[in-house]
Coordinates of C-alpha atoms and ligand atoms in Angstrom, one line a residue:
M8 CA 0.0 0.0 0.0
S9 CA 1.3 3.4 -0.9
L10 CA -0.3 6.5 0.3
Q11 CA 0.3 9.9 -1.0
I12 CA -1.4 12.6 1.0
G13 CA 0.0 15.6 -0.7
S14 CA 1.5 16.4 -4.1
V15 CA 3.2 19.4 -5.6
R16 CA 2.0 20.9 -8.8
D17 CA 3.6 23.9 -10.4
G18 CA 4.9 24.9 -7.0
G19 CA 1.5 24.8 -5.5
V20 CA 0.2 22.3 -3.1
V21 CA -2.8 20.1 -3.4
T22 CA -3.6 18.4 -0.2
K23 CA -6.0 15.6 -0.6
A24 CA -6.8 15.5 3.1
S25 CA -10.5 15.4 2.4
Q26 CA -10.1 12.2 0.4
L27 CA -8.3 10.3 3.2
R28 CA -9.8 7.1 4.0
Q29 CA -10.2 6.2 7.7
E30 CA -6.9 4.2 7.9
D31 CA -5.1 7.1 6.3
A32 CA -6.5 9.4 8.9
G33 CA -5.0 7.0 11.4
L34 CA -1.7 7.6 9.8
A35 CA -2.1 11.3 9.9
E36 CA -2.8 11.1 13.6
Q37 CA 0.3 9.1 14.2
W38 CA 2.3 11.6 12.3
A39 CA 0.8 14.4 14.3
R40 CA 1.9 12.8 17.5
V41 CA 5.4 12.1 16.1
R42 CA 5.7 15.8 15.3
T43 CA 4.6 16.8 18.7
R44 CA 7.1 14.5 20.3
L45 CA 9.8 15.7 17.9
Q46 CA 9.1 19.3 18.8
A47 CA 9.3 18.4 22.5
E48 CA 12.6 16.5 22.1
V49 CA 14.5 19.1 20.1
G50 CA 13.0 22.3 21.5
E51 CA 11.2 25.1 19.8
V52 CA 14.1 26.8 18.1
E53 CA 15.6 23.8 16.4
Y54 CA 12.2 22.6 15.5
R55 CA 11.3 25.8 13.8
T56 CA 14.7 26.0 12.1
W57 CA 14.9 22.6 10.7
L58 CA 11.9 20.5 11.2
K59 CA 8.8 22.5 10.7
Q60 CA 8.9 21.8 7.0
V61 CA 9.0 18.0 7.3
G62 CA 6.0 16.5 5.7
L63 CA 4.5 13.1 5.6
G64 CA 5.0 11.2 2.3
G65 CA 3.3 8.0 3.0
I66 CA 3.6 4.5 4.4
D67 CA 4.5 1.4 2.5
G68 CA 4.6 -1.8 4.5
D69 CA 7.1 -1.2 7.3
E70 CA 8.6 1.9 5.8
V71 CA 7.4 5.5 6.3
T72 CA 8.5 8.2 3.9
V73 CA 8.9 11.8 5.1
I74 CA 9.6 14.6 2.8
L75 CA 11.5 17.9 2.8
P76 CA 11.4 20.7 0.3
T77 CA 15.1 20.9 -0.5
R78 CA 18.0 18.6 -0.8
F79 CA 20.0 20.6 1.7
L80 CA 17.2 20.3 4.3
R81 CA 16.8 16.6 3.5
D82 CA 20.5 15.9 4.1
W83 CA 20.6 18.0 7.2
V84 CA 17.5 16.5 8.7
S85 CA 18.6 13.0 7.7
K86 CA 22.0 13.4 9.3
E87 CA 21.0 15.3 12.5
Y88 CA 17.6 13.9 13.2
G89 CA 17.2 10.7 11.2
D90 CA 17.7 8.4 14.2
L91 CA 15.4 10.5 16.3
I92 CA 12.6 10.5 13.8
T93 CA 13.0 6.8 13.3
A94 CA 12.9 6.1 17.0
L95 CA 9.8 8.3 17.4
W96 CA 8.0 6.6 14.6
Q97 CA 8.9 3.2 16.0
A98 CA 7.6 4.3 19.4
E99 CA 4.4 5.5 17.7
N100 CA 3.9 2.4 15.5
P101 CA 6.0 -0.7 16.3
A102 CA 5.4 -2.1 12.9
I103 CA 7.6 0.6 11.4
R104 CA 11.2 -0.4 10.7
R105 CA 12.5 2.3 8.5
V106 CA 12.0 5.9 7.8
D107 CA 12.9 7.2 4.4
I108 CA 13.7 10.9 4.3
R109 CA 13.5 12.4 0.8
T110 CA 12.8 15.5 -1.2
Q111 CA 9.5 16.0 -2.8
P112 CA 9.7 15.0 -6.5
G113 CA 8.9 17.9 -8.8
R114 CA 9.4 21.6 -8.0
G115 CA 11.0 22.4 -4.8
T116 CA 8.4 24.3 -2.8
A117 CA 7.4 23.3 0.6
P118 CA 4.3 21.3 0.8
N119 CA 2.0 22.7 3.4
L120 CA 1.7 19.5 5.3
A121 CA 3.6 20.8 8.3
E122 CA 0.6 21.4 10.4
P123 CA -1.2 18.3 11.5
P124 CA -4.9 18.0 10.7
A125 CA -7.2 19.3 13.4
A126 CA -8.7 15.9 14.1
A127 CA -5.3 14.4 14.8
L128 CA -5.2 14.1 18.5
A129 CA -7.0 10.9 19.4
P130 CA -6.0 9.2 22.6
A131 CA -3.0 7.0 22.2
V132 CA -3.3 3.2 22.4
P133 CA -1.0 1.7 25.0
A134 CA 2.0 0.1 23.3
A135 CA 3.0 -3.5 23.9
R136 CA 5.6 -3.5 26.8
A137 CA 9.1 -4.2 25.6
D138 CA 11.4 -6.1 27.9
V139 CA 13.6 -3.9 30.1
I140 CA 16.6 -5.9 29.4
A141 CA 17.9 -5.9 25.9
P142 CA 19.2 -9.3 24.8
L143 CA 22.8 -9.8 25.6
D144 CA 25.3 -11.2 23.1
Q145 CA 26.4 -14.6 24.2
R146 CA 29.9 -14.1 22.8
F147 CA 30.5 -10.9 24.8
T148 CA 31.9 -12.3 28.1
F149 CA 35.0 -11.6 30.2
E150 CA 36.5 -14.9 29.0
T151 CA 36.3 -13.9 25.3
F152 CA 37.7 -10.4 26.0
V153 CA 41.3 -10.1 25.1
V154 CA 43.2 -7.9 27.5
G155 CA 46.2 -5.7 26.5
K156 CA 47.7 -2.4 27.4
P157 CA 45.1 -0.2 25.7
N158 CA 42.2 -1.8 27.5
E159 CA 43.5 -3.3 30.7
F160 CA 42.3 -0.5 32.9
A161 CA 38.8 -0.5 31.5
Y162 CA 38.8 -4.3 31.8
A163 CA 39.9 -4.2 35.4
C164 CA 37.2 -1.7 36.3
A165 CA 34.6 -3.7 34.6
R166 CA 35.7 -6.8 36.5
R167 CA 35.6 -5.0 39.7
V168 CA 32.1 -3.7 39.2
A169 CA 30.9 -7.2 38.2
E170 CA 32.4 -8.6 41.4
S171 CA 31.0 -6.0 43.8
P172 CA 28.6 -3.5 42.3
A173 CA 28.0 -0.1 43.8
T174 CA 31.4 0.1 45.5
V175 CA 32.3 3.7 46.4
G176 CA 34.6 5.1 43.8
F177 CA 33.3 2.8 41.0
N178 CA 29.8 4.3 40.7
P179 CA 29.0 5.3 38.1
L180 CA 31.5 3.4 35.9
F181 CA 31.9 5.3 32.7
L182 CA 33.6 3.5 29.8
Y183 CA 34.5 5.5 26.8
G184 CA 36.4 5.1 23.5
G185 CA 36.1 5.0 19.8
V186 CA 33.9 2.8 17.7
G187 CA 34.5 -0.9 17.9
L188 CA 37.0 -0.9 20.8
G189 CA 35.0 -3.2 23.1
K190 CA 32.7 -0.9 25.1
T191 CA 29.6 -3.0 24.4
H192 CA 31.5 -6.2 24.9
L193 CA 32.6 -5.1 28.4
M194 CA 29.1 -4.0 29.3
H195 CA 27.6 -7.3 28.3
A196 CA 30.3 -9.1 30.1
I197 CA 29.4 -7.3 33.4
A198 CA 25.7 -8.0 32.8
W199 CA 26.4 -11.7 32.2
E200 CA 28.5 -12.0 35.2
L201 CA 26.1 -10.4 37.5
S202 CA 23.0 -12.0 36.1
T203 CA 24.4 -15.5 36.2
H204 CA 26.5 -15.4 39.4
G205 CA 24.8 -12.6 41.3
Q206 CA 26.6 -11.0 44.2
G207 CA 27.7 -13.2 47.1
G208 CA 24.9 -15.6 46.3
A209 CA 22.2 -12.9 46.2
K210 CA 20.4 -12.3 42.9
V211 CA 21.1 -9.1 41.1
S212 CA 18.7 -7.6 38.7
V213 CA 20.5 -5.9 35.7
A214 CA 19.0 -3.7 33.1
Y215 CA 21.1 -3.1 30.0
M216 CA 20.0 -1.0 27.1
S217 CA 21.3 1.4 24.6
A218 CA 20.5 5.1 25.1
E219 CA 18.5 5.0 22.0
K220 CA 16.3 2.2 23.4
F221 CA 16.1 4.2 26.6
M222 CA 14.7 7.1 24.7
Y223 CA 12.4 4.9 22.7
R224 CA 11.0 3.4 25.8
F225 CA 10.6 6.7 27.6
I226 CA 8.7 8.1 24.7
N227 CA 6.6 5.1 24.5
A228 CA 5.8 5.4 28.1
L229 CA 4.8 9.1 27.7
R230 CA 2.6 8.2 24.8
S231 CA 0.8 5.4 26.7
Q232 CA 0.7 7.4 29.8
S233 CA 2.7 4.9 31.7
T234 CA 5.7 7.0 32.7
L235 CA 5.2 6.0 36.3
E236 CA 5.6 2.4 35.5
F237 CA 8.6 3.0 33.4
K238 CA 10.2 5.0 36.2
N239 CA 9.4 2.3 38.7
E240 CA 10.6 -0.4 36.6
L241 CA 13.9 1.2 36.0
R242 CA 14.3 2.3 39.5
S243 CA 13.8 -1.2 40.8
V244 CA 16.9 -2.6 39.2
D245 CA 20.2 -3.1 41.1
V246 CA 22.4 -2.3 38.1
L247 CA 21.4 0.0 35.2
M248 CA 23.6 0.0 32.1
I249 CA 23.2 2.5 29.3
D250 CA 25.2 2.0 26.2
D251 CA 26.2 4.8 23.8
L252 CA 25.1 7.7 25.9
Q253 CA 26.1 10.2 23.3
F254 CA 22.9 9.4 21.6
L255 CA 21.1 11.6 24.2
I256 CA 22.9 14.7 23.0
G257 CA 20.3 17.2 21.9
K258 CA 17.4 15.1 23.2
D259 CA 16.6 17.3 26.2
N260 CA 13.5 15.6 27.5
T261 CA 15.0 12.2 27.5
Q262 CA 18.2 13.5 29.1
E263 CA 16.2 15.1 31.8
E264 CA 14.4 11.8 32.5
F265 CA 17.7 9.9 32.5
F266 CA 19.2 12.4 34.9
H267 CA 16.4 11.8 37.4
T268 CA 16.7 8.0 37.0
F269 CA 20.4 8.2 37.4
N270 CA 20.1 10.2 40.6
A271 CA 17.4 8.0 42.1
L272 CA 19.5 4.9 41.5
V273 CA 22.8 6.3 42.8
D274 CA 21.1 7.7 45.8
A275 CA 19.6 4.3 46.5
G276 CA 23.0 2.7 46.3
K277 CA 22.6 1.1 42.9
Q278 CA 25.3 0.7 40.3
I279 CA 25.2 2.6 37.1
V280 CA 27.4 1.7 34.1
I281 CA 27.6 4.0 31.1
S282 CA 29.4 3.9 27.8
A283 CA 30.0 6.7 25.4
D284 CA 32.3 7.7 22.6
K285 CA 33.9 10.5 24.6
S286 CA 34.8 11.3 28.1
P287 CA 32.1 13.0 30.3
S288 CA 34.0 16.3 30.0
D289 CA 34.1 16.1 26.2
L290 CA 30.4 15.2 25.8
S291 CA 29.5 18.8 25.1
G292 CA 25.8 18.9 24.4
L293 CA 25.0 17.0 27.5
E294 CA 23.7 19.1 30.3
D295 CA 26.5 20.3 32.7
R296 CA 24.9 18.8 35.8
L297 CA 24.6 15.4 34.1
R298 CA 28.2 15.5 32.8
T299 CA 29.4 16.4 36.3
R300 CA 27.6 13.4 37.8
L301 CA 28.8 11.1 35.1
G302 CA 32.4 11.9 35.9
C303 CA 32.0 11.4 39.6
G304 CA 32.8 7.7 39.8
M305 CA 35.3 5.8 37.7
V306 CA 36.1 7.0 34.2
A307 CA 38.0 4.4 32.1
D308 CA 39.2 4.9 28.6
L309 CA 39.4 2.2 26.0
H310 CA 42.4 3.3 23.9
A311 CA 43.1 2.6 20.3
T312 CA 44.4 -0.9 19.8
T313 CA 48.1 -1.6 19.4
F314 CA 49.6 -4.0 16.9
E315 CA 50.2 -6.5 19.6
L316 CA 46.7 -6.4 20.9
R317 CA 45.3 -6.8 17.4
I318 CA 47.4 -9.9 17.0
S319 CA 46.3 -11.4 20.3
I320 CA 42.7 -10.7 19.4
L321 CA 43.0 -12.4 16.0
E322 CA 44.7 -15.4 17.6
A323 CA 42.0 -15.8 20.1
K324 CA 39.3 -15.5 17.6
A325 CA 40.9 -17.9 15.2
A326 CA 41.4 -20.4 18.0
R327 CA 37.8 -20.0 19.1
A328 CA 36.7 -20.6 15.5
G329 CA 38.9 -23.7 15.4
V330 CA 40.8 -22.6 12.4
E331 CA 44.5 -22.5 11.7
V332 CA 45.5 -19.1 10.4
P333 CA 49.2 -18.7 9.4
G334 CA 51.0 -16.0 11.4
K335 CA 51.8 -14.1 8.3
V336 CA 48.1 -13.7 7.5
L337 CA 47.3 -12.5 11.1
E338 CA 50.1 -10.0 10.8
F339 CA 48.9 -8.8 7.5
L340 CA 45.4 -8.2 9.0
A341 CA 46.7 -6.6 12.1
R342 CA 48.8 -4.2 10.1
K343 CA 46.2 -3.3 7.5
I344 CA 43.1 -3.0 9.6
T345 CA 43.8 -0.8 12.6
S346 CA 40.8 1.3 13.0
N347 CA 38.6 -1.0 15.1
V348 CA 38.2 -4.5 16.3
R349 CA 34.9 -5.0 14.6
E350 CA 36.5 -4.5 11.2
L351 CA 39.3 -6.8 12.1
E352 CA 37.0 -9.5 13.2
G353 CA 34.9 -9.1 10.0
A354 CA 38.0 -9.5 7.8
L355 CA 39.1 -12.6 9.7
N356 CA 35.6 -14.1 9.4
R357 CA 35.5 -13.4 5.8
L358 CA 38.9 -15.2 5.3
V359 CA 37.8 -18.1 7.3
A360 CA 34.5 -18.4 5.4
H361 CA 36.3 -18.2 2.2
A362 CA 38.8 -20.9 3.1
N363 CA 36.0 -23.2 4.3
L364 CA 33.9 -22.6 1.2
F365 CA 36.6 -23.4 -1.2
D366 CA 38.4 -25.8 1.0
R367 CA 41.6 -23.9 0.4
Q368 CA 44.6 -23.3 2.5
L369 CA 44.7 -19.7 3.9
T370 CA 47.7 -17.9 2.6
L371 CA 48.8 -14.3 2.3
E372 CA 47.8 -14.4 -1.4
T373 CA 44.3 -15.6 -0.7
A374 CA 44.1 -12.9 2.0
H375 CA 45.0 -10.2 -0.5
E376 CA 42.6 -11.6 -2.9
V377 CA 39.6 -12.0 -0.6
L378 CA 40.1 -8.7 1.2
H379 CA 40.9 -6.7 -1.9
D380 CA 37.8 -4.5 -1.7
V381 CA 38.0 -4.0 2.0
L382 CA 41.6 -3.0 1.9
K383 CA 41.0 -0.7 -1.0
A384 CA 38.2 1.0 1.0
F385 CA 40.7 1.6 3.7
D386 CA 43.3 3.0 1.3
R387 CA 40.9 5.3 -0.5
K388 CA 39.9 7.1 2.7
V389 CA 42.9 9.2 3.2
S390 CA 45.1 11.3 1.0
I391 CA 48.6 12.4 1.7
Q392 CA 47.4 16.0 1.9
E393 CA 44.9 15.1 4.6
I394 CA 47.6 13.3 6.5
Q395 CA 50.0 16.2 6.3
K396 CA 47.3 18.6 7.4
K397 CA 46.2 16.5 10.4
V398 CA 49.7 15.9 11.5
A399 CA 50.7 19.5 11.1
D400 CA 47.7 20.6 13.1
H401 CA 48.4 18.1 15.8
Y402 CA 51.9 19.3 16.3
N403 CA 51.1 22.9 15.7
I404 CA 53.3 23.5 12.7
R405 CA 52.5 24.9 9.3
V406 CA 51.5 22.4 6.6
S407 CA 54.1 24.0 4.3
E408 CA 56.8 22.7 6.7
M409 CA 55.9 19.2 5.4
S410 CA 57.7 20.1 2.2
S411 CA 60.2 22.5 3.5
P412 CA 63.9 21.7 3.8
R413 CA 64.1 22.6 7.5
R414 CA 65.5 19.9 9.7
A415 CA 64.8 21.2 13.2
R416 CA 63.5 18.3 15.3
N417 CA 60.2 19.9 16.1
I418 CA 59.5 20.0 12.4
A419 CA 61.4 17.0 11.1
R420 CA 59.7 14.6 13.6
P421 CA 56.1 15.4 12.6
R422 CA 57.2 15.2 9.0
Q423 CA 58.5 11.7 9.6
I424 CA 55.3 10.8 11.3
A425 CA 53.3 12.0 8.3
M426 CA 55.5 10.0 6.0
Y427 CA 55.1 6.9 8.2
L428 CA 51.3 7.4 8.2
A429 CA 51.3 8.0 4.4
K430 CA 53.0 4.6 4.0
Q431 CA 50.6 2.9 6.4
L432 CA 47.4 4.4 5.3
T433 CA 47.7 4.9 1.5
S434 CA 48.8 2.6 -1.3
K435 CA 51.3 5.2 -2.6
S436 CA 54.9 4.0 -3.3
L437 CA 57.9 5.3 -1.4
P438 CA 59.0 7.6 -4.3
D439 CA 55.5 8.9 -4.6
I440 CA 55.3 9.7 -1.0
G441 CA 58.7 11.4 -1.2
R442 CA 57.5 13.6 -4.0
H443 CA 54.7 14.9 -1.8
F444 CA 57.2 15.9 0.9
G445 CA 59.2 18.5 -1.0
D446 CA 60.6 16.1 -3.5
R447 CA 62.5 14.0 -1.0
D448 CA 64.2 10.8 -2.0
H449 CA 62.5 7.4 -1.3
T450 CA 65.3 6.5 1.0
T451 CA 64.4 9.4 3.2
V452 CA 60.8 8.1 3.4
M453 CA 62.2 4.6 4.2
H454 CA 64.3 6.0 7.0
A455 CA 61.3 7.9 8.4
V456 CA 59.2 4.8 8.5
S457 CA 61.8 2.7 10.3
R458 CA 62.6 5.6 12.7
V459 CA 59.0 6.1 13.7
T460 CA 58.5 2.3 14.0
E461 CA 61.5 2.2 16.3
L462 CA 60.4 5.1 18.4
M463 CA 56.9 3.6 18.8
S464 CA 58.3 0.5 20.2
Q465 CA 60.4 2.4 22.7
D466 CA 58.1 5.1 23.8
A467 CA 54.5 4.3 24.7
A468 CA 53.4 7.9 24.8
F469 CA 54.8 8.5 21.4
A470 CA 53.2 5.3 20.1
E471 CA 49.9 6.4 21.5
D472 CA 50.1 9.8 19.8
V473 CA 50.8 8.2 16.4
E474 CA 48.0 5.7 16.9
L475 CA 45.6 8.5 17.8
L476 CA 46.5 10.3 14.6
R477 CA 46.0 7.2 12.7
R478 CA 42.6 6.7 14.2
M479 CA 41.5 10.2 13.5
L480 CA 42.6 9.9 9.9
E481 CA 40.9 6.6 9.4
N482 CA 37.5 7.6 10.9
Ligands
ADP10 P1 32.1 -0.7 20.8 O1 30.8 -0.9 21.6 O2 33.2 0.0 21.6 O3 31.8 0.1 19.6 P2 32.1 -3.5 20.7 O4 32.1 -3.9 22.1 O5 30.8 -3.7 19.9 O6 32.7 -2.1 20.4 O7 33.2 -4.4 19.9 C1 33.2 -4.6 18.5 C2 33.6 -6.0 18.2 O8 35.0 -6.2 18.6 C3 32.9 -7.0 19.1 O9 32.6 -8.2 18.3 C4 33.8 -7.4 20.2 O10 33.6 -8.7 20.6 C5 35.1 -7.2 19.6 N1 36.2 -6.8 20.5 C6 36.5 -5.5 20.8 N2 37.5 -5.5 21.7 C7 37.8 -6.8 22.0 C8 38.8 -7.4 22.8 N3 39.6 -6.7 23.6 N4 38.8 -8.8 22.8 C9 38.0 -9.5 22.0 N5 37.0 -9.0 21.2 C10 36.9 -7.6 21.2
MG11 MG1 28.9 -0.4 21.2

């Protein structure tokens, strides 16, 4: 079924509201409620600036289409509010899985569907209650988590909380780090541990959910007028874990609700575990009082992986899968795929599947062949110019120094790092890289690469710096 409730002709608008059949009117009502919630979530100013012109396109199976008058608005709304609009639609109508945000075909004038029809505000039907606890991934346990320098502190904190929740100094536990570095894995591990072993024989009730799910449930509760139950349900758990808290940035109402839940639980001596992509102080966009409270317990950073950790993880995964992967292949993967563990795992799985399927020995050649496209995607991402700019910015020198003849250490070192990263992150040859750095010889590039490699193995802070740059360039 496809429903079109408005169409643009010669820049004018023809709204066929009067022709809506009853079920279509139901859709319009849902849309009206979604808009109202949207407005409440983002606030009046943002709503007027960006969202007032969002119109309803129609519904087709489990997909809703919403329309915007211009491509610019479409891109902006899609990027900034896509998740929120989807969550709100899902809260409104659980059958909906996807929201398609597009521009109106035809001339680019705003269809006047912004205001909901007057008859729109029928009482909401209570939604089916979702489970408090999101399902946990069986594979994400402490046993399967590989510990190394970059994550040992976070791991130790997670262990500690799993052993004795709500210990002073560890509440809340705030885990943060880039994508795919193991935040969710550690949270699930804590949840497994506590829900299977309890604490000193006593049962412990654990609620784990993503911040997105938290918002979705909160909005659902508002809609079905069951906020009190929602609150009570959450406040009755012993441990509350919220994953990817950054999702709440800009969602003021939900943030407010979370803040109250947070306080109620901490005051009652319950444990909170939070993950996010940044530290509390860097999560600008969260309310100050919330950020302050988030940073009050233990804050643990999951650092970018090192080569050694990546090798250990690959070895563990290969062993678990019961496949023999030659050291050379593991090394190749660990060198090429550095951005996050998820990608690394994906590449290994793909190799293993390929080897199984074709009953072939895994070799470096097959690895190259099978991962050709993946590796190309990694290569394509960064240019030498970007690398030079990022590194220059990081060390506070001018980009032009990358090609200058100056040899002062404070300039030569960043230049060497940029050369090293160019070698690691692009498929350019050594002479080619040399040319980008003021026409230097390929032996100079080679020297830079080995010097940086050497320094990284000797100096952990230096290595961390370089890995950080690499991560920033890759993402
Ligand atoms: P995040 O939540 O930080 O984005 P995840 O916890 O989802 O990352 O981790 C991504 C994938 O990488 C998961 O499959 C996880 O099991 C795996 N992973 C990450 N770090 C480790 C580790 N130290 N040991 C084993 N697996 C890991
Ligand atoms: Mg995660």
